[in-house]
């Protein structure tokens, strides 16, 4: 059963409008009886099942994640303050602006509108997070909202904590299934030639950035002395450490904010608000608020639920770079408990 059944929902094959806002008032799903087997949804075998793992691993993805983590492990041996500062700047650019504001609130849910060049820039920054192209990220996230903590959810902790955190994207689903999911859940993005171009440029863009960072260090940018050691410092901190941080705080939203925390709203899934994920993930950790009102730009619904990504949207609105920002007052809602 989907969380929303509105025919204008983006998860409908015939429409790519944004998700409808409506707090679900039904109780969360009870544990499935052992006699009731999980279902095949969108051509994918049941999550984290023997049938899934019989498909084998998606080795390009596994190698990609492995290399990124090896870079992060090696980075402390090539420490410079300039590389650390570069890492922090790129974390904010690719994590908060790219993933949280661009991929999530703008492209998936339509929480605000902006100019096409800014939309494309945010999609590019989101791709540099290392979490896949906008087309793939948005299609999986919209599917998550349709089936949240039910059969069909790509990454529910009910199928295993580690599955929801980082194993769910490692099976080899096959190109046809991936393409079909993209067409069904992200048809609006597929119509945009620039989004298709950024999809094709996902890996090349990382190589371009990596080479650029290495050359900045090698030729002594930002006061570095130059040489291969400084080049490796910029490369390892600007790619490995930065991507590992952004990846895992994003994955925490998929895993722990469906396991631990408190709830302001009674939704049909297990979503929760978890303060430390809220802080580490640029405001994304107030996940129960988000599942109750998916289009609302601000995910912090109480005064102390800090949402730095929304602050940037607010500043963009004040400077004319964003408009039609969706707020709680714009939708019918119940007051947080």
mmCIF file of C-alpha atoms in Angstrom:
data_model
loop_
_atom_site.group_PDB
_atom_site.id
_atom_site.type_symbol
_atom_site.label_atom_id
_atom_site.label_comp_id
_atom_site.label_asym_id
_atom_site.label_seq_id
_atom_site.Cartn_x
_atom_site.Cartn_y
_atom_site.Cartn_z
ATOM 1 C CA UNK A 1 0.000 0.000 0.000
ATOM 2 C CA UNK A 2 1.341 3.436 -0.825
ATOM 3 C CA UNK A 3 1.444 6.307 1.628
ATOM 4 C CA UNK A 4 -0.536 8.449 -0.812
ATOM 5 C CA UNK A 5 -2.982 7.316 -3.472
ATOM 6 C CA UNK A 6 -3.584 10.613 -5.243
ATOM 7 C CA UNK A 7 -3.509 9.999 -9.047
ATOM 8 C CA UNK A 8 -1.462 13.205 -9.387
ATOM 9 C CA UNK A 9 1.309 11.746 -7.236
ATOM 10 C CA UNK A 10 4.738 11.631 -8.978
ATOM 11 C CA UNK A 11 4.987 7.923 -8.345
ATOM 12 C CA UNK A 12 2.090 7.412 -10.707
ATOM 13 C CA UNK A 13 3.444 6.340 -14.112
ATOM 14 C CA UNK A 14 1.256 8.907 -15.824
ATOM 15 C CA UNK A 15 2.164 12.013 -13.838
ATOM 16 C CA UNK A 16 5.283 13.689 -12.482
ATOM 17 C CA UNK A 17 3.732 16.313 -10.229
ATOM 18 C CA UNK A 18 5.116 16.737 -6.733
ATOM 19 C CA UNK A 19 3.975 14.667 -3.778
ATOM 20 C CA UNK A 20 0.728 15.631 -2.113
ATOM 21 C CA UNK A 21 0.955 16.976 1.441
ATOM 22 C CA UNK A 22 -1.216 15.172 3.902
ATOM 23 C CA UNK A 23 -0.282 13.713 7.291
ATOM 24 C CA UNK A 24 -1.200 10.059 7.359
ATOM 25 C CA UNK A 25 -3.326 9.265 10.402
ATOM 26 C CA UNK A 26 -3.262 5.495 10.212
ATOM 27 C CA UNK A 27 -1.150 3.532 12.666
ATOM 28 C CA UNK A 28 2.271 2.418 11.549
ATOM 29 C CA UNK A 29 2.434 -0.914 9.796
ATOM 30 C CA UNK A 30 2.413 -3.942 12.052
ATOM 31 C CA UNK A 31 5.015 -6.617 11.588
ATOM 32 C CA UNK A 32 4.201 -8.828 8.612
ATOM 33 C CA UNK A 33 3.099 -12.357 9.579
ATOM 34 C CA UNK A 34 5.695 -14.965 8.699
ATOM 35 C CA UNK A 35 3.201 -16.697 6.414
ATOM 36 C CA UNK A 36 2.804 -13.566 4.300
ATOM 37 C CA UNK A 37 5.801 -13.346 2.014
ATOM 38 C CA UNK A 38 7.163 -10.062 0.684
ATOM 39 C CA UNK A 39 6.061 -8.993 -2.756
ATOM 40 C CA UNK A 40 7.943 -8.296 -5.966
ATOM 41 C CA UNK A 41 7.601 -4.552 -6.667
ATOM 42 C CA UNK A 42 8.718 -2.803 -9.876
ATOM 43 C CA UNK A 43 10.441 -5.956 -11.047
ATOM 44 C CA UNK A 44 12.799 -6.118 -8.064
ATOM 45 C CA UNK A 45 12.939 -9.242 -5.904
ATOM 46 C CA UNK A 46 12.045 -8.756 -2.214
ATOM 47 C CA UNK A 47 14.544 -6.551 -0.390
ATOM 48 C CA UNK A 48 17.543 -8.229 1.223
ATOM 49 C CA UNK A 49 16.241 -11.667 0.244
ATOM 50 C CA UNK A 50 18.140 -14.671 -1.150
ATOM 51 C CA UNK A 51 16.536 -13.895 -4.524
ATOM 52 C CA UNK A 52 18.061 -10.416 -4.402
ATOM 53 C CA UNK A 53 21.574 -11.546 -3.575
ATOM 54 C CA UNK A 54 21.446 -14.310 -6.191
ATOM 55 C CA UNK A 55 21.512 -11.487 -8.735
ATOM 56 C CA UNK A 56 25.098 -10.797 -7.689
ATOM 57 C CA UNK A 57 26.770 -7.513 -6.858
ATOM 58 C CA UNK A 58 26.780 -4.355 -8.920
ATOM 59 C CA UNK A 59 30.592 -4.320 -9.024
ATOM 60 C CA UNK A 60 31.064 -0.784 -10.414
ATOM 61 C CA UNK A 61 29.051 0.542 -7.461
ATOM 62 C CA UNK A 62 30.849 -1.680 -4.932
ATOM 63 C CA UNK A 63 34.273 -0.673 -6.254
ATOM 64 C CA UNK A 64 33.241 2.993 -6.299
ATOM 65 C CA UNK A 65 32.161 2.927 -2.641
ATOM 66 C CA UNK A 66 35.285 0.970 -1.694
ATOM 67 C CA UNK A 67 37.683 3.393 -3.392
ATOM 68 C CA UNK A 68 35.998 6.412 -1.809
ATOM 69 C CA UNK A 69 36.399 4.867 1.654
ATOM 70 C CA UNK A 70 40.050 3.942 0.967
ATOM 71 C CA UNK A 71 40.689 7.572 0.012
ATOM 72 C CA UNK A 72 39.182 8.679 3.311
ATOM 73 C CA UNK A 73 41.320 6.215 5.288
ATOM 74 C CA UNK A 74 44.483 7.464 3.560
ATOM 75 C CA UNK A 75 43.626 11.164 3.955
ATOM 76 C CA UNK A 76 44.955 11.664 7.543
ATOM 77 C CA UNK A 77 48.442 10.710 6.312
ATOM 78 C CA UNK A 78 48.294 13.659 3.874
ATOM 79 C CA UNK A 79 46.814 16.316 6.145
ATOM 80 C CA UNK A 80 46.977 20.035 5.376
ATOM 81 C CA UNK A 81 44.758 22.784 6.739
ATOM 82 C CA UNK A 82 44.036 23.958 3.210
ATOM 83 C CA UNK A 83 42.756 20.521 2.231
ATOM 84 C CA UNK A 84 40.583 20.364 5.363
ATOM 85 C CA UNK A 85 39.066 23.761 4.538
ATOM 86 C CA UNK A 86 38.436 22.621 0.968
ATOM 87 C CA UNK A 87 36.763 19.488 2.321
ATOM 88 C CA UNK A 88 34.413 21.507 4.552
ATOM 89 C CA UNK A 89 33.435 23.864 1.721
ATOM 90 C CA UNK A 90 32.735 20.941 -0.604
ATOM 91 C CA UNK A 91 30.726 19.144 2.098
ATOM 92 C CA UNK A 92 28.418 22.148 2.320
ATOM 93 C CA UNK A 93 28.271 22.559 -1.457
ATOM 94 C CA UNK A 94 27.601 18.929 -2.375
ATOM 95 C CA UNK A 95 25.787 17.847 0.787
ATOM 96 C CA UNK A 96 23.563 20.720 1.878
ATOM 97 C CA UNK A 97 23.148 22.479 -1.490
ATOM 98 C CA UNK A 98 23.475 19.504 -3.824
ATOM 99 C CA UNK A 99 21.721 16.642 -2.050
ATOM 100 C CA UNK A 100 19.482 18.220 0.583
ATOM 101 C CA UNK A 101 18.330 21.329 -1.240
ATOM 102 C CA UNK A 102 18.786 20.257 -4.863
ATOM 103 C CA UNK A 103 18.113 16.539 -5.110
ATOM 104 C CA UNK A 104 15.673 16.316 -2.226
ATOM 105 C CA UNK A 105 13.639 19.444 -1.663
ATOM 106 C CA UNK A 106 13.742 20.919 -5.171
ATOM 107 C CA UNK A 107 13.878 18.022 -7.631
ATOM 108 C CA UNK A 108 12.080 15.293 -5.661
ATOM 109 C CA UNK A 109 9.400 17.274 -3.839
ATOM 110 C CA UNK A 110 9.153 20.666 -5.526
ATOM 111 C CA UNK A 111 9.396 22.535 -2.210
ATOM 112 C CA UNK A 112 10.341 25.711 -4.068
ATOM 113 C CA UNK A 113 11.030 26.980 -7.579
ATOM 114 C CA UNK A 114 14.147 28.553 -9.026
ATOM 115 C CA UNK A 115 15.750 29.424 -12.348
ATOM 116 C CA UNK A 116 16.801 26.584 -14.641
ATOM 117 C CA UNK A 117 20.556 27.346 -14.437
ATOM 118 C CA UNK A 118 20.372 27.169 -10.632
ATOM 119 C CA UNK A 119 18.339 23.972 -10.868
ATOM 120 C CA UNK A 120 21.034 22.459 -13.103
ATOM 121 C CA UNK A 121 23.851 23.708 -10.856
ATOM 122 C CA UNK A 122 22.242 22.093 -7.814
ATOM 123 C CA UNK A 123 21.846 18.848 -9.774
ATOM 124 C CA UNK A 124 25.542 18.982 -10.712
ATOM 125 C CA UNK A 125 26.539 19.540 -7.070
ATOM 126 C CA UNK A 126 24.269 16.688 -6.014
ATOM 127 C CA UNK A 127 25.990 14.397 -8.490
ATOM 128 C CA UNK A 128 29.378 15.324 -7.037
ATOM 129 C CA UNK A 129 28.198 13.958 -3.674
ATOM 130 C CA UNK A 130 28.892 10.522 -5.146
ATOM 131 C CA UNK A 131 25.352 9.245 -4.534
ATOM 132 C CA UNK A 132 24.324 8.869 -8.167
ATOM 133 C CA UNK A 133 22.808 11.173 -10.744
ATOM 134 C CA UNK A 134 19.720 13.279 -10.070
ATOM 135 C CA UNK A 135 17.603 10.925 -12.182
ATOM 136 C CA UNK A 136 18.559 7.846 -10.167
ATOM 137 C CA UNK A 137 18.503 9.579 -6.758
ATOM 138 C CA UNK A 138 15.100 11.170 -7.285
ATOM 139 C CA UNK A 139 13.506 8.007 -8.687
ATOM 140 C CA UNK A 140 14.620 5.942 -5.689
ATOM 141 C CA UNK A 141 13.553 8.592 -3.200
ATOM 142 C CA UNK A 142 10.105 9.012 -4.706
ATOM 143 C CA UNK A 143 9.721 5.251 -4.611
ATOM 144 C CA UNK A 144 10.763 5.327 -0.944
ATOM 145 C CA UNK A 145 7.954 7.759 -0.172
ATOM 146 C CA UNK A 146 5.392 5.690 -2.033
ATOM 147 C CA UNK A 147 6.201 2.491 -0.131
ATOM 148 C CA UNK A 148 7.887 3.822 3.018
ATOM 149 C CA UNK A 149 8.501 0.865 5.382
ATOM 150 C CA UNK A 150 6.238 -1.322 3.262
ATOM 151 C CA UNK A 151 7.055 -3.860 0.563
ATOM 152 C CA UNK A 152 8.691 -1.922 -2.253
ATOM 153 C CA UNK A 153 10.620 0.545 -0.092
ATOM 154 C CA UNK A 154 14.190 0.488 -1.474
ATOM 155 C CA UNK A 155 15.787 0.947 1.961
ATOM 156 C CA UNK A 156 13.593 0.180 4.956
ATOM 157 C CA UNK A 157 15.297 -0.887 8.223
ATOM 158 C CA UNK A 158 12.555 -3.490 8.501
ATOM 159 C CA UNK A 159 14.611 -5.374 5.911
ATOM 160 C CA UNK A 160 17.785 -4.930 7.977
ATOM 161 C CA UNK A 161 19.649 -1.977 9.481
ATOM 162 C CA UNK A 162 22.715 -2.353 7.277
ATOM 163 C CA UNK A 163 20.503 -2.958 4.263
ATOM 164 C CA UNK A 164 18.792 0.391 4.797
ATOM 165 C CA UNK A 165 22.073 2.164 5.471
ATOM 166 C CA UNK A 166 24.248 1.103 2.552
ATOM 167 C CA UNK A 167 23.613 -2.413 1.214
ATOM 168 C CA UNK A 168 20.403 -1.651 -0.650
ATOM 169 C CA UNK A 169 22.144 -0.146 -3.704
ATOM 170 C CA UNK A 170 24.766 -2.886 -4.071
ATOM 171 C CA UNK A 171 22.772 -5.753 -5.675
ATOM 172 C CA UNK A 172 22.903 -5.997 -9.456
ATOM 173 C CA UNK A 173 19.292 -5.197 -10.302
ATOM 174 C CA UNK A 174 20.031 -4.999 -14.005
ATOM 175 C CA UNK A 175 19.853 -2.060 -16.379
ATOM 176 C CA UNK A 176 16.284 -2.701 -17.533
ATOM 177 C CA UNK A 177 14.834 -2.580 -14.020
ATOM 178 C CA UNK A 178 16.835 0.561 -13.196
ATOM 179 C CA UNK A 179 15.670 2.248 -16.399
ATOM 180 C CA UNK A 180 12.042 1.270 -15.772
ATOM 181 C CA UNK A 181 12.167 2.708 -12.243
ATOM 182 C CA UNK A 182 13.666 5.942 -13.565
ATOM 183 C CA UNK A 183 10.922 6.232 -16.206
ATOM 184 C CA UNK A 184 8.176 5.569 -13.689
ATOM 185 C CA UNK A 185 9.349 7.775 -10.829
ATOM 186 C CA UNK A 186 11.482 10.481 -12.476
ATOM 187 C CA UNK A 187 9.840 10.962 -15.871
ATOM 188 C CA UNK A 188 9.878 14.735 -15.411
ATOM 189 C CA UNK A 189 13.678 14.759 -15.082
ATOM 190 C CA UNK A 190 14.132 12.452 -18.055
ATOM 191 C CA UNK A 191 12.398 15.053 -20.218
ATOM 192 C CA UNK A 192 15.134 17.584 -19.402
ATOM 193 C CA UNK A 193 18.151 17.216 -21.764
ATOM 194 C CA UNK A 194 20.482 18.752 -19.169
ATOM 195 C CA UNK A 195 19.447 16.199 -16.539
ATOM 196 C CA UNK A 196 20.132 13.413 -19.021
ATOM 197 C CA UNK A 197 23.538 14.962 -19.759
ATOM 198 C CA UNK A 198 24.385 15.180 -16.045
ATOM 199 C CA UNK A 199 23.321 11.548 -15.690
ATOM 200 C CA UNK A 200 25.867 10.539 -18.345
ATOM 201 C CA UNK A 201 28.507 12.794 -16.797
ATOM 202 C CA UNK A 202 28.216 11.367 -13.280
ATOM 203 C CA UNK A 203 31.554 9.504 -13.278
ATOM 204 C CA UNK A 204 33.450 11.887 -15.621
ATOM 205 C CA UNK A 205 32.527 14.845 -13.394
ATOM 206 C CA UNK A 206 34.229 13.163 -10.438
ATOM 207 C CA UNK A 207 37.395 12.532 -12.425
ATOM 208 C CA UNK A 208 37.419 16.164 -13.567
ATOM 209 C CA UNK A 209 37.010 17.403 -9.984
ATOM 210 C CA UNK A 210 39.643 14.981 -8.689
ATOM 211 C CA UNK A 211 42.204 16.051 -11.272
ATOM 212 C CA UNK A 212 41.418 19.694 -10.558
ATOM 213 C CA UNK A 213 41.917 19.251 -6.820
ATOM 214 C CA UNK A 214 45.208 17.402 -7.328
ATOM 215 C CA UNK A 215 46.527 20.097 -9.658
ATOM 216 C CA UNK A 216 45.551 22.823 -7.187
ATOM 217 C CA UNK A 217 47.679 21.138 -4.558
ATOM 218 C CA UNK A 218 50.484 20.240 -6.938
ATOM 219 C CA UNK A 219 50.883 23.829 -8.155
ATOM 220 C CA UNK A 220 50.618 25.317 -4.646
ATOM 221 C CA UNK A 221 47.164 26.893 -4.530
ATOM 222 C CA UNK A 222 45.904 28.447 -1.251
ATOM 223 C CA UNK A 223 49.406 28.810 0.160
ATOM 224 C CA UNK A 224 50.403 25.157 -0.246
ATOM 225 C CA UNK A 225 54.055 24.509 -0.990
ATOM 226 C CA UNK A 226 53.183 22.428 -4.044
ATOM 227 C CA UNK A 227 54.274 19.011 -5.231
ATOM 228 C CA UNK A 228 52.672 15.580 -5.333
ATOM 229 C CA UNK A 229 52.197 15.368 -1.539
ATOM 230 C CA UNK A 230 50.073 18.527 -1.428
ATOM 231 C CA UNK A 231 48.288 17.318 -4.543
ATOM 232 C CA UNK A 232 47.369 14.066 -2.794
ATOM 233 C CA UNK A 233 46.235 16.035 0.262
ATOM 234 C CA UNK A 234 43.752 18.059 -1.777
ATOM 235 C CA UNK A 235 42.596 14.988 -3.687
ATOM 236 C CA UNK A 236 42.049 12.708 -0.682
ATOM 237 C CA UNK A 237 40.365 15.281 1.537
ATOM 238 C CA UNK A 238 38.362 16.924 -1.253
ATOM 239 C CA UNK A 239 37.028 13.629 -2.555
ATOM 240 C CA UNK A 240 37.403 10.766 -0.057
ATOM 241 C CA UNK A 241 36.737 12.407 3.313
ATOM 242 C CA UNK A 242 34.153 14.739 1.853
ATOM 243 C CA UNK A 243 32.151 12.033 0.053
ATOM 244 C CA UNK A 244 32.319 9.582 2.961
ATOM 245 C CA UNK A 245 30.847 12.245 5.255
ATOM 246 C CA UNK A 246 28.075 13.277 2.865
ATOM 247 C CA UNK A 247 27.232 9.680 1.955
ATOM 248 C CA UNK A 248 26.933 8.426 5.517
ATOM 249 C CA UNK A 249 24.916 11.340 6.883
ATOM 250 C CA UNK A 250 22.518 10.876 3.965
ATOM 251 C CA UNK A 251 22.365 7.139 4.632
ATOM 252 C CA UNK A 252 21.667 7.846 8.323
ATOM 253 C CA UNK A 253 18.422 9.458 7.192
ATOM 254 C CA UNK A 254 17.499 6.222 5.399
ATOM 255 C CA UNK A 255 18.424 4.002 8.336
ATOM 256 C CA UNK A 256 18.487 5.424 11.858
ATOM 257 C CA UNK A 257 15.685 7.985 11.363
ATOM 258 C CA UNK A 258 13.419 5.036 10.656
ATOM 259 C CA UNK A 259 14.644 3.269 13.801
ATOM 260 C CA UNK A 260 15.257 5.706 16.682
ATOM 261 C CA UNK A 261 13.945 9.099 17.710
ATOM 262 C CA UNK A 262 10.682 10.848 18.460
ATOM 263 C CA UNK A 263 7.597 11.538 16.338
ATOM 264 C CA UNK A 264 5.634 14.780 15.970
ATOM 265 C CA UNK A 265 3.128 13.163 13.606
ATOM 266 C CA UNK A 266 1.389 9.809 13.310
ATOM 267 C CA UNK A 267 2.355 8.521 9.864
ATOM 268 C CA UNK A 268 1.974 5.122 8.214
ATOM 269 C CA UNK A 269 5.719 4.492 8.330
ATOM 270 C CA UNK A 270 8.412 4.366 11.016
ATOM 271 C CA UNK A 271 9.929 7.792 10.325
ATOM 272 C CA UNK A 272 11.315 9.675 13.333
ATOM 273 C CA UNK A 273 13.065 12.905 14.220
ATOM 274 C CA UNK A 274 16.620 12.398 15.482
ATOM 275 C CA UNK A 275 18.501 15.457 16.694
ATOM 276 C CA UNK A 276 22.057 14.412 15.868
ATOM 277 C CA UNK A 277 21.117 13.429 12.312
ATOM 278 C CA UNK A 278 19.319 16.761 12.016
ATOM 279 C CA UNK A 279 22.549 18.561 12.891
ATOM 280 C CA UNK A 280 24.942 16.382 10.883
ATOM 281 C CA UNK A 281 22.711 16.134 7.804
ATOM 282 C CA UNK A 282 21.980 19.859 7.359
ATOM 283 C CA UNK A 283 18.393 19.608 8.672
ATOM 284 C CA UNK A 284 17.373 16.315 7.053
ATOM 285 C CA UNK A 285 17.154 14.423 10.349
ATOM 286 C CA UNK A 286 13.711 15.801 11.239
ATOM 287 C CA UNK A 287 12.437 12.967 9.105
ATOM 288 C CA UNK A 288 9.042 12.346 10.672
ATOM 289 C CA UNK A 289 8.155 15.983 9.992
ATOM 290 C CA UNK A 290 9.180 15.485 6.389
ATOM 291 C CA UNK A 291 7.192 12.294 5.893
ATOM 292 C CA UNK A 292 4.094 13.993 7.270
ATOM 293 C CA UNK A 293 4.475 17.059 4.992
ATOM 294 C CA UNK A 294 6.696 16.087 2.126
ATOM 295 C CA UNK A 295 6.495 19.288 0.076
ATOM 296 C CA UNK A 296 7.216 21.688 2.937
ATOM 297 C CA UNK A 297 10.605 23.337 2.434
ATOM 298 C CA UNK A 298 11.470 23.504 6.133
ATOM 299 C CA UNK A 299 11.873 20.152 7.840
ATOM 300 C CA UNK A 300 12.276 21.639 11.321
ATOM 301 C CA UNK A 301 8.746 22.190 12.633
ATOM 302 C CA UNK A 302 9.637 23.188 16.194
ATOM 303 C CA UNK A 303 11.776 26.207 17.057
ATOM 304 C CA UNK A 304 14.721 24.106 18.170
ATOM 305 C CA UNK A 305 14.696 21.748 15.152
ATOM 306 C CA UNK A 306 17.566 23.413 13.278
ATOM 307 C CA UNK A 307 17.426 23.204 9.487
ATOM 308 C CA UNK A 308 20.371 24.968 7.852
ATOM 309 C CA UNK A 309 19.317 23.908 4.356
ATOM 310 C CA UNK A 310 16.042 25.786 4.785
ATOM 311 C CA UNK A 311 17.969 28.880 5.874
ATOM 312 C CA UNK A 312 19.677 28.893 2.466
ATOM 313 C CA UNK A 313 16.306 28.504 0.709
ATOM 314 C CA UNK A 314 14.988 31.423 2.783
ATOM 315 C CA UNK A 315 17.968 33.589 1.775
ATOM 316 C CA UNK A 316 17.486 32.622 -1.870
ATOM 317 C CA UNK A 317 13.841 33.646 -1.613
ATOM 318 C CA UNK A 318 14.766 37.009 -0.102
ATOM 319 C CA UNK A 319 17.195 37.696 -2.954
ATOM 320 C CA UNK A 320 14.779 36.613 -5.687
ATOM 321 C CA UNK A 321 16.570 33.362 -6.528
ATOM 322 C CA UNK A 322 13.740 31.181 -5.188
ATOM 323 C CA UNK A 323 9.973 31.563 -5.137
ATOM 324 C CA UNK A 324 6.782 29.607 -4.411
ATOM 325 C CA UNK A 325 8.425 28.243 -1.264
ATOM 326 C CA UNK A 326 6.039 25.783 0.405
ATOM 327 C CA UNK A 327 5.582 26.298 4.158
ATOM 328 C CA UNK A 328 3.470 24.622 6.811
ATOM 329 C CA UNK A 329 0.992 27.491 6.727
ATOM 330 C CA UNK A 330 0.419 26.728 3.039
ATOM 331 C CA UNK A 331 -0.883 23.211 3.692
ATOM 332 C CA UNK A 332 -3.448 21.758 6.034
ATOM 333 C CA UNK A 333 -1.682 20.248 8.987
ATOM 334 C CA UNK A 334 -2.005 19.168 12.562
ATOM 335 C CA UNK A 335 0.008 20.833 15.307
ATOM 336 C CA UNK A 336 3.096 18.936 16.480
ATOM 337 C CA UNK A 337 2.543 17.065 19.737
#
